[in-house]
Short mmCIF file of C-alpha atoms and ligand atoms in Angstrom, two decimals:
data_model
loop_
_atom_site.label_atom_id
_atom_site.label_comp_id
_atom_site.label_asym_id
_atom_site.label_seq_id
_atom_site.Cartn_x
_atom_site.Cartn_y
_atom_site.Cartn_z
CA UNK A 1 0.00 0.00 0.00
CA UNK A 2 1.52 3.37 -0.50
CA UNK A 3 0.32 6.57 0.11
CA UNK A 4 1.61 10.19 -0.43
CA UNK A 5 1.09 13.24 1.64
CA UNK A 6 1.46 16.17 -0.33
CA UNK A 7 0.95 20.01 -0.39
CA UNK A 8 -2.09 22.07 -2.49
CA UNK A 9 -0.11 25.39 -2.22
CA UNK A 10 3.07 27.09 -1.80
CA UNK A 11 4.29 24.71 0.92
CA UNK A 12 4.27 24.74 4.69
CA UNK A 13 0.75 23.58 4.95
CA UNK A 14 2.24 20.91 7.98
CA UNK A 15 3.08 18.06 5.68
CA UNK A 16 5.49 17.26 8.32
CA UNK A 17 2.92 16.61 11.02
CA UNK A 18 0.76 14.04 9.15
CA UNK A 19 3.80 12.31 7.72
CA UNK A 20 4.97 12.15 11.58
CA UNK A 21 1.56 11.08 12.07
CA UNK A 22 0.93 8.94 9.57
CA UNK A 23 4.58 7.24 10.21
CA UNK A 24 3.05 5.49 13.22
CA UNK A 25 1.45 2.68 10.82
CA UNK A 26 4.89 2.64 7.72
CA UNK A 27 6.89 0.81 7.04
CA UNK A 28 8.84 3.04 4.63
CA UNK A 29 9.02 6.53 4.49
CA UNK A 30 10.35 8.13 1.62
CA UNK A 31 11.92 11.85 0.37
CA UNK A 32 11.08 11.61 -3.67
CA UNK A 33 11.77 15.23 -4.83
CA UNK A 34 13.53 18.15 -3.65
CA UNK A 35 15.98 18.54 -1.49
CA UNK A 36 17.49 20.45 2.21
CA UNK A 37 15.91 23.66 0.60
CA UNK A 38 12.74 23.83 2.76
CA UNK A 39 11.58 22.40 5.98
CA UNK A 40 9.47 20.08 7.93
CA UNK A 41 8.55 21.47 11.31
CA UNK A 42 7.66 18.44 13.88
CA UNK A 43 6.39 18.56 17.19
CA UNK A 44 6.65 15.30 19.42
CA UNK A 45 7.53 13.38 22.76
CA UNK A 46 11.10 14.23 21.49
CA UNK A 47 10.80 18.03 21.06
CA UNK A 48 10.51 20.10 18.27
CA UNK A 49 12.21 19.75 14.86
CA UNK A 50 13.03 21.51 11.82
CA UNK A 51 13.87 18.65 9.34
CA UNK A 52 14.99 19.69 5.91
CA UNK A 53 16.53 16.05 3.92
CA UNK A 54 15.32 13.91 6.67
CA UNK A 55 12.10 11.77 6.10
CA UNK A 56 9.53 12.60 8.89
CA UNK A 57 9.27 8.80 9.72
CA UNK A 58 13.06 9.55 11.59
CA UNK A 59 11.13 9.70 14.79
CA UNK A 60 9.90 6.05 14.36
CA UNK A 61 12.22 2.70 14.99
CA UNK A 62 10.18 0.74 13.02
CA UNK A 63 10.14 3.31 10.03
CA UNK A 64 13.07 3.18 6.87
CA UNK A 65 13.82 6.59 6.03
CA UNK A 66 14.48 6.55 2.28
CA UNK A 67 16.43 9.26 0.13
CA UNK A 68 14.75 8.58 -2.75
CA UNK A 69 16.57 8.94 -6.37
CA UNK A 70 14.95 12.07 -7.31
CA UNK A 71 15.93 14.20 -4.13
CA UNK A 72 19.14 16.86 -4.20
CA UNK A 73 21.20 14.85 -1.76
CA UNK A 74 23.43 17.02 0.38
CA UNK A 75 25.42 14.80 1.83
CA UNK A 76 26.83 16.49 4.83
CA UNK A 77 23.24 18.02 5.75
CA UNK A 78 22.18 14.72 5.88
CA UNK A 79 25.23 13.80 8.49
CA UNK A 80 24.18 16.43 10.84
CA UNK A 81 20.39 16.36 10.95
CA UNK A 82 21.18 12.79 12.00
CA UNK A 83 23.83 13.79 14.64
CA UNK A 84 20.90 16.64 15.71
CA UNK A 85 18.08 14.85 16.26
CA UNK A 86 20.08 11.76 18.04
CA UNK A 87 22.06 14.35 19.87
CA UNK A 88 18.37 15.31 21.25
CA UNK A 89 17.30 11.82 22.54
CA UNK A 90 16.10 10.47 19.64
CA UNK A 91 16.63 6.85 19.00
CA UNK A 92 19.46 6.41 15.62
CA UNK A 93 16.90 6.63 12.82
CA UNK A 94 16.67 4.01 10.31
CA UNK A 95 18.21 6.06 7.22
CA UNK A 96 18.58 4.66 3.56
CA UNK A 97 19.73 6.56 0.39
CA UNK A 98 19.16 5.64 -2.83
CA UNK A 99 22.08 4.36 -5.04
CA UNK A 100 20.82 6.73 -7.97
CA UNK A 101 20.40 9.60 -5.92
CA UNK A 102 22.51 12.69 -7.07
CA UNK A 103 25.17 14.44 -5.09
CA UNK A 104 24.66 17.97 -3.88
CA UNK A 105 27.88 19.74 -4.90
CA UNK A 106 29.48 22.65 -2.79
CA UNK A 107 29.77 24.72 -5.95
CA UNK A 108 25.82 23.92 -6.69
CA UNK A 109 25.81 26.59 -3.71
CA UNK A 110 27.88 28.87 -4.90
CA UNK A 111 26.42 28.83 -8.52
CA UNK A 112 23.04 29.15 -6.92
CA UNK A 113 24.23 32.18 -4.99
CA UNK A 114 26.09 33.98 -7.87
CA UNK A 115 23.87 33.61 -10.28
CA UNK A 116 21.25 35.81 -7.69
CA UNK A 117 23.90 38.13 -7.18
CA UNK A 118 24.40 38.43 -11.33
CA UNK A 119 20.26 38.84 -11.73
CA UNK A 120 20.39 41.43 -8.48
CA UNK A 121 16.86 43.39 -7.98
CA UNK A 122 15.59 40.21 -11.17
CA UNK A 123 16.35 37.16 -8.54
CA UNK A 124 14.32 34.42 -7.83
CA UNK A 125 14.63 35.03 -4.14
CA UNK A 126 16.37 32.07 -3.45
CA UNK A 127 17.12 29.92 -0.33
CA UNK A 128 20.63 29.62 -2.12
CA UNK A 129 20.87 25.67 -1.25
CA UNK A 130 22.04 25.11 -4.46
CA UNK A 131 18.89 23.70 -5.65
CA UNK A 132 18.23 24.91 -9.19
CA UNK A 133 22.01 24.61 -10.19
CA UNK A 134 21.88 21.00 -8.97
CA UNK A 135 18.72 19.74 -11.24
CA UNK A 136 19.74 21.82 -14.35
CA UNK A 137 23.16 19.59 -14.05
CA UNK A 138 21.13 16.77 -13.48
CA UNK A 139 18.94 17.36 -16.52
CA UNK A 140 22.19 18.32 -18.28
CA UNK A 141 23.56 14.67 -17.40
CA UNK A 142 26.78 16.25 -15.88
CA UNK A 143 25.22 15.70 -11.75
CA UNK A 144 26.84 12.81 -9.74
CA UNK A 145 24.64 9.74 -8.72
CA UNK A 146 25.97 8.12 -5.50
CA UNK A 147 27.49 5.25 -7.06
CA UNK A 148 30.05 7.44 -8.54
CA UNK A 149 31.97 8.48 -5.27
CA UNK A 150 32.86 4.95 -4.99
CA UNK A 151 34.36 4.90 -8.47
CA UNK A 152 37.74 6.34 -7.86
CA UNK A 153 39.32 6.43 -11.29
CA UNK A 154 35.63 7.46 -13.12
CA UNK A 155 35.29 10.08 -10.72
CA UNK A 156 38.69 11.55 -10.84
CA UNK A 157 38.25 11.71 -14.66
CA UNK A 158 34.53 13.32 -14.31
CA UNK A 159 35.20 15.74 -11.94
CA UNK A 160 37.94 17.13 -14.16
CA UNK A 161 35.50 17.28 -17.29
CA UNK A 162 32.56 18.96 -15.24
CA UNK A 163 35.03 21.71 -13.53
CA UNK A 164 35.89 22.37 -17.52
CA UNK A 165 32.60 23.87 -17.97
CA UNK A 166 32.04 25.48 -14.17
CA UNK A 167 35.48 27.23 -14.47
CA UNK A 168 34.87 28.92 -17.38
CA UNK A 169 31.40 29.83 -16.07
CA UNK A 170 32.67 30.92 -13.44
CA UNK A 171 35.65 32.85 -15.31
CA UNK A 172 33.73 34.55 -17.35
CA UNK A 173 30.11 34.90 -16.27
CA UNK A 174 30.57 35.70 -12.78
CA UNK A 175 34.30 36.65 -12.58
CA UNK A 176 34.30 34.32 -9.41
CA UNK A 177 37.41 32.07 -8.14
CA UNK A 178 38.17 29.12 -9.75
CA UNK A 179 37.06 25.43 -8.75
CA UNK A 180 39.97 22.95 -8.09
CA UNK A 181 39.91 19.72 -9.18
CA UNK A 182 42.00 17.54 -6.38
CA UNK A 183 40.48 19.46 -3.19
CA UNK A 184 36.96 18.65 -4.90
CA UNK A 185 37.98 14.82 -5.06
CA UNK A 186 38.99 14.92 -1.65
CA UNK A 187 35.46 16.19 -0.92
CA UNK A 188 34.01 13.59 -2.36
CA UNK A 189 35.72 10.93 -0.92
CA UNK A 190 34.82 12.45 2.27
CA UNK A 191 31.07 12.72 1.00
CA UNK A 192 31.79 8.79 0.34
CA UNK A 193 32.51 7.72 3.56
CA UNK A 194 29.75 9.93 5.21
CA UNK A 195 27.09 8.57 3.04
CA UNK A 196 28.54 4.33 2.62
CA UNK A 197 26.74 3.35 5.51
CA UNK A 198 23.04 4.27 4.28
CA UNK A 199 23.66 3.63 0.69
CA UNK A 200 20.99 0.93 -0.93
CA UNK A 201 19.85 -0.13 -4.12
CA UNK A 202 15.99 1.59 -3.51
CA UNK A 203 14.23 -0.02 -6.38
CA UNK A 204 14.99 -3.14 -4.84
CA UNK A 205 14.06 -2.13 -1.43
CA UNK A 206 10.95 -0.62 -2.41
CA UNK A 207 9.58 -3.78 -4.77
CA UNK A 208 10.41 -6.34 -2.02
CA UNK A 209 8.34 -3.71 0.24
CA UNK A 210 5.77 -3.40 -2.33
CA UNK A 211 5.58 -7.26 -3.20
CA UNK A 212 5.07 -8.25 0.42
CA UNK A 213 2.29 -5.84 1.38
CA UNK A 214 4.73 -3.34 3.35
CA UNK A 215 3.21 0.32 3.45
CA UNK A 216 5.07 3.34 1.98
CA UNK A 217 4.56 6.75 2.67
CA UNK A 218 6.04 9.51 0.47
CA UNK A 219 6.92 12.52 1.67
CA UNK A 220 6.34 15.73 -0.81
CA UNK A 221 7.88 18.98 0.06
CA UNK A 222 6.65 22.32 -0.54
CA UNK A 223 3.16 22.15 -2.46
CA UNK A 224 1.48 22.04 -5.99
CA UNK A 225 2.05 25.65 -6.59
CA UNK A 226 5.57 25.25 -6.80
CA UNK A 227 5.52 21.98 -9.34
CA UNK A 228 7.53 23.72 -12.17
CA UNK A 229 4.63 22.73 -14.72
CA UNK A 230 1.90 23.05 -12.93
CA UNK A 231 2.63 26.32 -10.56
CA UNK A 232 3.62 29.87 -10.69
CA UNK A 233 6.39 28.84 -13.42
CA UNK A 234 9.49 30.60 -13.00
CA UNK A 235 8.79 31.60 -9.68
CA UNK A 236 8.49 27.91 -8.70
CA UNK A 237 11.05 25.18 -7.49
CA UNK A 238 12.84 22.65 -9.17
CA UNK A 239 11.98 19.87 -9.03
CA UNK A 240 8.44 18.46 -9.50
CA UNK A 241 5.94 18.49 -6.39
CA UNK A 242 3.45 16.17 -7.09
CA UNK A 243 2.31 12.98 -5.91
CA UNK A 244 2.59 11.33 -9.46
CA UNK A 245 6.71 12.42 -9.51
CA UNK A 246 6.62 9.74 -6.30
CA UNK A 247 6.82 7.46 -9.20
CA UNK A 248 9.86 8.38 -10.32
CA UNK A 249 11.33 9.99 -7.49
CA UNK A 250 11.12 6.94 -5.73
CA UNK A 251 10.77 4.39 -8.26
CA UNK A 252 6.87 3.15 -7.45
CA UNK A 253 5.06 1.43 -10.35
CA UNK A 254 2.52 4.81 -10.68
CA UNK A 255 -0.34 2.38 -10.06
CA UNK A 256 0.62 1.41 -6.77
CA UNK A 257 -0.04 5.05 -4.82
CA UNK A 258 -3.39 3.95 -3.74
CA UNK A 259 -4.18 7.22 -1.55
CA UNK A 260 -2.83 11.04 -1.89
CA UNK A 261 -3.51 13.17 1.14
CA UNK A 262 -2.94 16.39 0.49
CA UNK A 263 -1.96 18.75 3.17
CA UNK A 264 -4.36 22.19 3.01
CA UNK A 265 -4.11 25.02 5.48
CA UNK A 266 -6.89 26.81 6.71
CA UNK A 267 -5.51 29.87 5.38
CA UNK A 268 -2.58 30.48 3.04
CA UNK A 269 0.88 31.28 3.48
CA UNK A 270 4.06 31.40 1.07
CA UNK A 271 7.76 32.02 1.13
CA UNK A 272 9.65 33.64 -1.62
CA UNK A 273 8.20 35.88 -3.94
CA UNK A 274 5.48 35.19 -6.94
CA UNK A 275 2.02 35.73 -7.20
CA UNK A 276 -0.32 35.26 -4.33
CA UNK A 277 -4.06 36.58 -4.61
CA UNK A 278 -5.05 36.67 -1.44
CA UNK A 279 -2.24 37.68 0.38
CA UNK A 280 -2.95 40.69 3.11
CA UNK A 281 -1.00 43.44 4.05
CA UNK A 282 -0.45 45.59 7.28
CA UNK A 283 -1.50 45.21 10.65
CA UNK A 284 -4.24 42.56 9.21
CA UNK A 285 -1.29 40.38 7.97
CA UNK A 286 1.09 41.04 11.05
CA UNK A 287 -1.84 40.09 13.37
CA UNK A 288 -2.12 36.62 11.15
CA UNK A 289 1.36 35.76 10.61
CA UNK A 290 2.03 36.43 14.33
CA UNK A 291 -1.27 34.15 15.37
CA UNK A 292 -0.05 31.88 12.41
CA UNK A 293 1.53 28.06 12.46
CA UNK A 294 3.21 26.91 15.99
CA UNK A 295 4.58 30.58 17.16
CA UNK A 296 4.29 32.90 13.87
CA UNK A 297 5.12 32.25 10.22
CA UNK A 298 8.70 32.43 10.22
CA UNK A 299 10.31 29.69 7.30
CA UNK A 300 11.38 26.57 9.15
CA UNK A 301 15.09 26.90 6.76
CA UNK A 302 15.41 30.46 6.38
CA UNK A 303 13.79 32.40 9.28
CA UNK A 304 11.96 34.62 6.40
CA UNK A 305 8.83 36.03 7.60
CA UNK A 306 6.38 34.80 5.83
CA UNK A 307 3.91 36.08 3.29
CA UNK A 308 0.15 35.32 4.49
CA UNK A 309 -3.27 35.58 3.29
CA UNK A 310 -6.71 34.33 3.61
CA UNK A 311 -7.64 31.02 2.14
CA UNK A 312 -7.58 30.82 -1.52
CA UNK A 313 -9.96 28.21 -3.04
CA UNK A 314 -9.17 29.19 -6.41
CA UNK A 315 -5.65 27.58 -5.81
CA UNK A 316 -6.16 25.13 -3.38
CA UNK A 317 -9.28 23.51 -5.60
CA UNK A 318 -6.59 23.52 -8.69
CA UNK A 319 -3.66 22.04 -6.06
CA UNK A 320 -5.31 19.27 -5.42
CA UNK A 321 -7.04 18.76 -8.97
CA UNK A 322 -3.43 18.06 -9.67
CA UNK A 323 -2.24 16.19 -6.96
CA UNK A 324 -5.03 13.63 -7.52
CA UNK A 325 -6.13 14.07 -3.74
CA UNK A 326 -8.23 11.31 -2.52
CA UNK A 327 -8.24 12.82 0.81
CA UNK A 328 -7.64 16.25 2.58
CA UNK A 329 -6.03 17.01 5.85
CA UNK A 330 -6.90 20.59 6.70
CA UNK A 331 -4.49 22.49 9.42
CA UNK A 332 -3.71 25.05 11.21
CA UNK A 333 -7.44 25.65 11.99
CA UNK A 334 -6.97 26.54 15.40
CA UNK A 335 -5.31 29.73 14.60
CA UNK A 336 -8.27 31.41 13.04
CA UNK A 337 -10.32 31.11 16.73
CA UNK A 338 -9.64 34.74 16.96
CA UNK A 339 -11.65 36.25 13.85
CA UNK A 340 -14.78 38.11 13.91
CA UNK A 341 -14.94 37.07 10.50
CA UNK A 342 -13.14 35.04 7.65
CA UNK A 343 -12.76 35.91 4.23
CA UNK A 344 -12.17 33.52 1.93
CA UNK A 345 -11.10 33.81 -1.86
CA UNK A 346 -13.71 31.85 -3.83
CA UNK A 347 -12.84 33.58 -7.20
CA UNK A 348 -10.31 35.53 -9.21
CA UNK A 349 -11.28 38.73 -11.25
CA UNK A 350 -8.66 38.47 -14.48
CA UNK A 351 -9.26 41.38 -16.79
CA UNK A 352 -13.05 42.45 -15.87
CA UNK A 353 -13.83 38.45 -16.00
CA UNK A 354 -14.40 36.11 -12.88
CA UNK A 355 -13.46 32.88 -13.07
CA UNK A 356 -13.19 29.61 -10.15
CA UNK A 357 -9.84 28.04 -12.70
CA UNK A 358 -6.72 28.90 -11.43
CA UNK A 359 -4.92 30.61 -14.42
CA UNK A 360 -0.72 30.60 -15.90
CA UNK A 361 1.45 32.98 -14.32
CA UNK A 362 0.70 36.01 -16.60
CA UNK A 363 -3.02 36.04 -15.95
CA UNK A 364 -2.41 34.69 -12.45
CA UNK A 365 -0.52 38.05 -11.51
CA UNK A 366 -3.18 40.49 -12.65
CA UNK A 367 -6.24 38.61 -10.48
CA UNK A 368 -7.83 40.21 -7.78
CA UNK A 369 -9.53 38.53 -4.69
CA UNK A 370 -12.84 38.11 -4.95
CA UNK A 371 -13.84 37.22 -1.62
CA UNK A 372 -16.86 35.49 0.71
CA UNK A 373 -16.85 36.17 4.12
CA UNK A 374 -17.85 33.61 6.58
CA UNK A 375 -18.63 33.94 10.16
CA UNK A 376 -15.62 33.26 13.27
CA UNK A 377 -15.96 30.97 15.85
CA UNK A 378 -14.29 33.06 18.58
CA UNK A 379 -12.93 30.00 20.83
CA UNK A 380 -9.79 28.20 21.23
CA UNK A 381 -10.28 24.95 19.58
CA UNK A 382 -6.92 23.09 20.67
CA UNK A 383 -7.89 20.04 22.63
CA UNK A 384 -11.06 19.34 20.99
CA UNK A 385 -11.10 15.54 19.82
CA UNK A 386 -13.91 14.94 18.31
CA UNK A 387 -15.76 16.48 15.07
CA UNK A 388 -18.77 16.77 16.86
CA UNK A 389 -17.85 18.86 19.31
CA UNK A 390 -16.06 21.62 17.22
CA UNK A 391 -18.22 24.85 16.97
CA UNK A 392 -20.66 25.15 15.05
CA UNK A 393 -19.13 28.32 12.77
CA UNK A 394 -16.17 26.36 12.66
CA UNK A 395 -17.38 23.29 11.20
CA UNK A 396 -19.42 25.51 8.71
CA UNK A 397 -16.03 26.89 7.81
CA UNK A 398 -14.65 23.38 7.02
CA UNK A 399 -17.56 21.95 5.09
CA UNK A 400 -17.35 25.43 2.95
CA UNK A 401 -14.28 24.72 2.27
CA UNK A 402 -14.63 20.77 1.46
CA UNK A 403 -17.59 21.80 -1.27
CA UNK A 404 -15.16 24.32 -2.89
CA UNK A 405 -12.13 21.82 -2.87
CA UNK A 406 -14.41 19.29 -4.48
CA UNK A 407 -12.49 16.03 -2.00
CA UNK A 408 -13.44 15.17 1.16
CA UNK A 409 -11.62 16.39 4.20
CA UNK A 410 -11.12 13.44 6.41
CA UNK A 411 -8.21 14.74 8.60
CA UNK A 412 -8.97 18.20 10.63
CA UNK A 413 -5.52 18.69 12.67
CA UNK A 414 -6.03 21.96 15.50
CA UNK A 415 -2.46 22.14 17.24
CA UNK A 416 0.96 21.63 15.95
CA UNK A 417 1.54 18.43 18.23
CA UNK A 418 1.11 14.90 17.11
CA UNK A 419 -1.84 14.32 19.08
CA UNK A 420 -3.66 17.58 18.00
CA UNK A 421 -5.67 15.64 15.18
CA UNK A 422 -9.19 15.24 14.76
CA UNK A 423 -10.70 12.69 12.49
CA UNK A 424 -13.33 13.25 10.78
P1 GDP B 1 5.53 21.52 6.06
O1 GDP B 1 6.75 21.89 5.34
O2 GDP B 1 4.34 21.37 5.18
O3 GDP B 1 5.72 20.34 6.96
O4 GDP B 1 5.15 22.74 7.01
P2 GDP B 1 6.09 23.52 8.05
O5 GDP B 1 6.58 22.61 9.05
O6 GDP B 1 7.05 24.36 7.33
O7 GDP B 1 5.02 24.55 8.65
C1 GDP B 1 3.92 24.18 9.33
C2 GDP B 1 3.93 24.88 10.70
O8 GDP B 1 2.66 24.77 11.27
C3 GDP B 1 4.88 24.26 11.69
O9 GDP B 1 5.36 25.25 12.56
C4 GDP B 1 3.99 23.26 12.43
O10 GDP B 1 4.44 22.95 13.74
C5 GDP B 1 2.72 24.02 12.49
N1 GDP B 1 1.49 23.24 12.50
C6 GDP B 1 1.18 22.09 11.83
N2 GDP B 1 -0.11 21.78 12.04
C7 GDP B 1 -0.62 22.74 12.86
C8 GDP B 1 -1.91 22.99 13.42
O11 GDP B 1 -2.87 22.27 13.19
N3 GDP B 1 -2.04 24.10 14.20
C9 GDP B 1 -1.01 24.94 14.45
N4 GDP B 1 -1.23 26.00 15.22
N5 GDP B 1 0.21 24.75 13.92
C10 GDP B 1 0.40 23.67 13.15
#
């Protein structure tokens, strides 16, 4: 059986949480796309964590952690979020990388951080974790796959051709000190030795798990919004969000993801820039992003403040639409307890024309909100457990929100800890 939890929007919706939830019954948990370049906050017996390559199943004994082949693998992130969360108590997680994953390189950093610097007031806003410089290499077939830093003489000989290219990039583009190729051997032997013990060949490990009934859970980070086809293209990441890339990113026959949960917050939030139609501004937002997630919106990588806005049902209908949600788990709901009122965006107005379809980027950054306004509940809804007994107002809020999403909402989670999670 495998399932995917996945994000509608820009990201942060608490995909961490229900993974970490969800992790209780897994077998496997599994990374399939992206890489250290955003977080996963988790709340549990342990403490709190901000995991950015490790699987949220790391909590669990009985869970594998996989690094699937389609994540940006930084290798000596992946060393110290171990050494962190065992330095905190936590039992040594069960942690296996795929053979085919690809190497984060140090210069994937650097190129990452130059080539912001070269487009100056233009940039992408980047976390700088070298993660678009590390899939175009991949696409450009001159990344590293695991395999390769135990290939001493291959290695030597690719490193040299690779640094070819960067050096002249880096000669003549950004007018940037040159790469050298010995001391970037010597890094990755050292990467090879960090990563030997967790190394595995993952399609194996995931069709013995498959064949004998094990269940898999994969892990999605950020949200549909950021897919690079299907979001706010070029403002987007790199690598593709969606349930359906579990296929590849892990290597699981596409019919086999039975169930796709997507992850929607009860109001939206985004880091980085690109177009967001119902974002607020002023005190309105600073009042919301303060309220917001477990102690404000602050990015669990960067720190950023970040951007917030009432819930968009425009996008999150379309983020799910492309997930291929069977299922909704909708968060963060106890932070709106303190609203009068709740807006919500139920349309866009493009040009003089309202429409429900979320539109490409161009259209997408000339919509305005149009919005609904739905009543409060005015209470503090942590430590309710059951459905039944959540106000009124509030459950009118959800079942609003279930119509316009068009997928039922099965998981309603009211506090950032594990046990905060009502089922409905
Ligand atoms: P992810 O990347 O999708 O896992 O999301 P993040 O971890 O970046 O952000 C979600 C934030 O919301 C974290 O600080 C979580 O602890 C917090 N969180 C998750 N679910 C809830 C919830 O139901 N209520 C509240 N108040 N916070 C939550």
């Amino acid at each position: 059986m495998v399932k995917a939890v996945v994000g509608a929007c820009w990201g942060d919706e608490g995909k961490g949480k229900i993974t970490d939830m969800l992790a209780a019954d897994a077998d496997i948990v599994v990374r399939f796309q992206g890489g250290a370049n955003a977080g996963h906050t988790i709340v549990n017996e342990y403490g709190k964590f901000a995991l950015h390559l490790l699987p949220s199943g790391s909590f669990n004994a009985n869970v594998t952690n996989l690094i699937g082949n389609g994540v940006a693998l930084d290798i000596p992130q992946l060393v110290s979020e171990i050494a962190d969360v065992t330095a905190k108590g936590v039992p040594t997680p069960n942690i296996a990388v795929s053979e085919r994953s690809q190497v984060l390189m140090p210069y994937h950093r650097l190129f990452d951080t130059y080539e912001e610097e070269r487009l100056s007031s233009r940039q992408f806003g980047s976390t700088k974790s070298g993660i678009a410089p590390f899939f175009s290499d991949k696409f450009s077939k001159i990344g590293f796959q695991v395999w390769e830093l135990f290939e001493e003489d291959r290695l030597k000989e690719k490193i040299e051709n690779v640094l070819e290219v960067k050096n002249l990039i880096l000669e003549h583009v950004y007018h940037k000190p040159l790469l050298d190729a010995g001391e970037l051997y010597d890094t990755c032997k050292q990467y090879a030795e960090m990563v030997r013990p967790y190394v595995v060949d993952s399609t194996k490990l995931i069709h013995d798990a498959i064949k004998s009934g094990k269940t898999i859970l994969l892990e999605g980070q950020l949200g549909s919004l950021k897919d690079p086809d299907f979001g706010i293209y070029p403002m987007t990441t790199s690598s593709s969000t969606l349930a359906g890339y579990g296929a590849i990113g892990a290597g699981i026959p596409p019919y086999e993801i039975k169930e796709i949960i997507t992850v929607v917050k009860a109001y939206s939030s985004a880091v980085g820039a690109g177009a967001f139609v119902s974002e607020l501004f002023g005190s309105e937002a600073e009042e919301l992003r303060r309220r917001g997630g477990d102690g404000g919106e602050y990015g669990a990588t960067t720190g950023r403040p970040r951007r917030v806005g009432w819930f968009d049902c425009v996008a999150s209908r379309y983020g799910c639409r492309v997930q291929g949600t069977t299922a909704v788990a909708f968060t963060v709901l106890d932070v709106l307890g303190y609203l009068d009122e709740i807006p919500v965006c139920v349309g866009y107005e493009i040009d003089g024309e309202i429409t429900r379809d979320f539109p490409t980027t161009g259209r997408l950054e000339r919509a305005k909100p149009v919005l609904k306004t739905l009543p409060g509940w005015k209470q503090d809804i942590r430590g309710i457990k059951s459905y039944d007994q959540l106000p009124e107002n509030c459950r009118k809020y959800i079942e609003f929100i279930e119509k316009e999403l068009e997928v039922p909402i099965t998981i309603v989670s009211n506090g950032p800890a594990r046990e905060d999670i009502i089922l409905k």
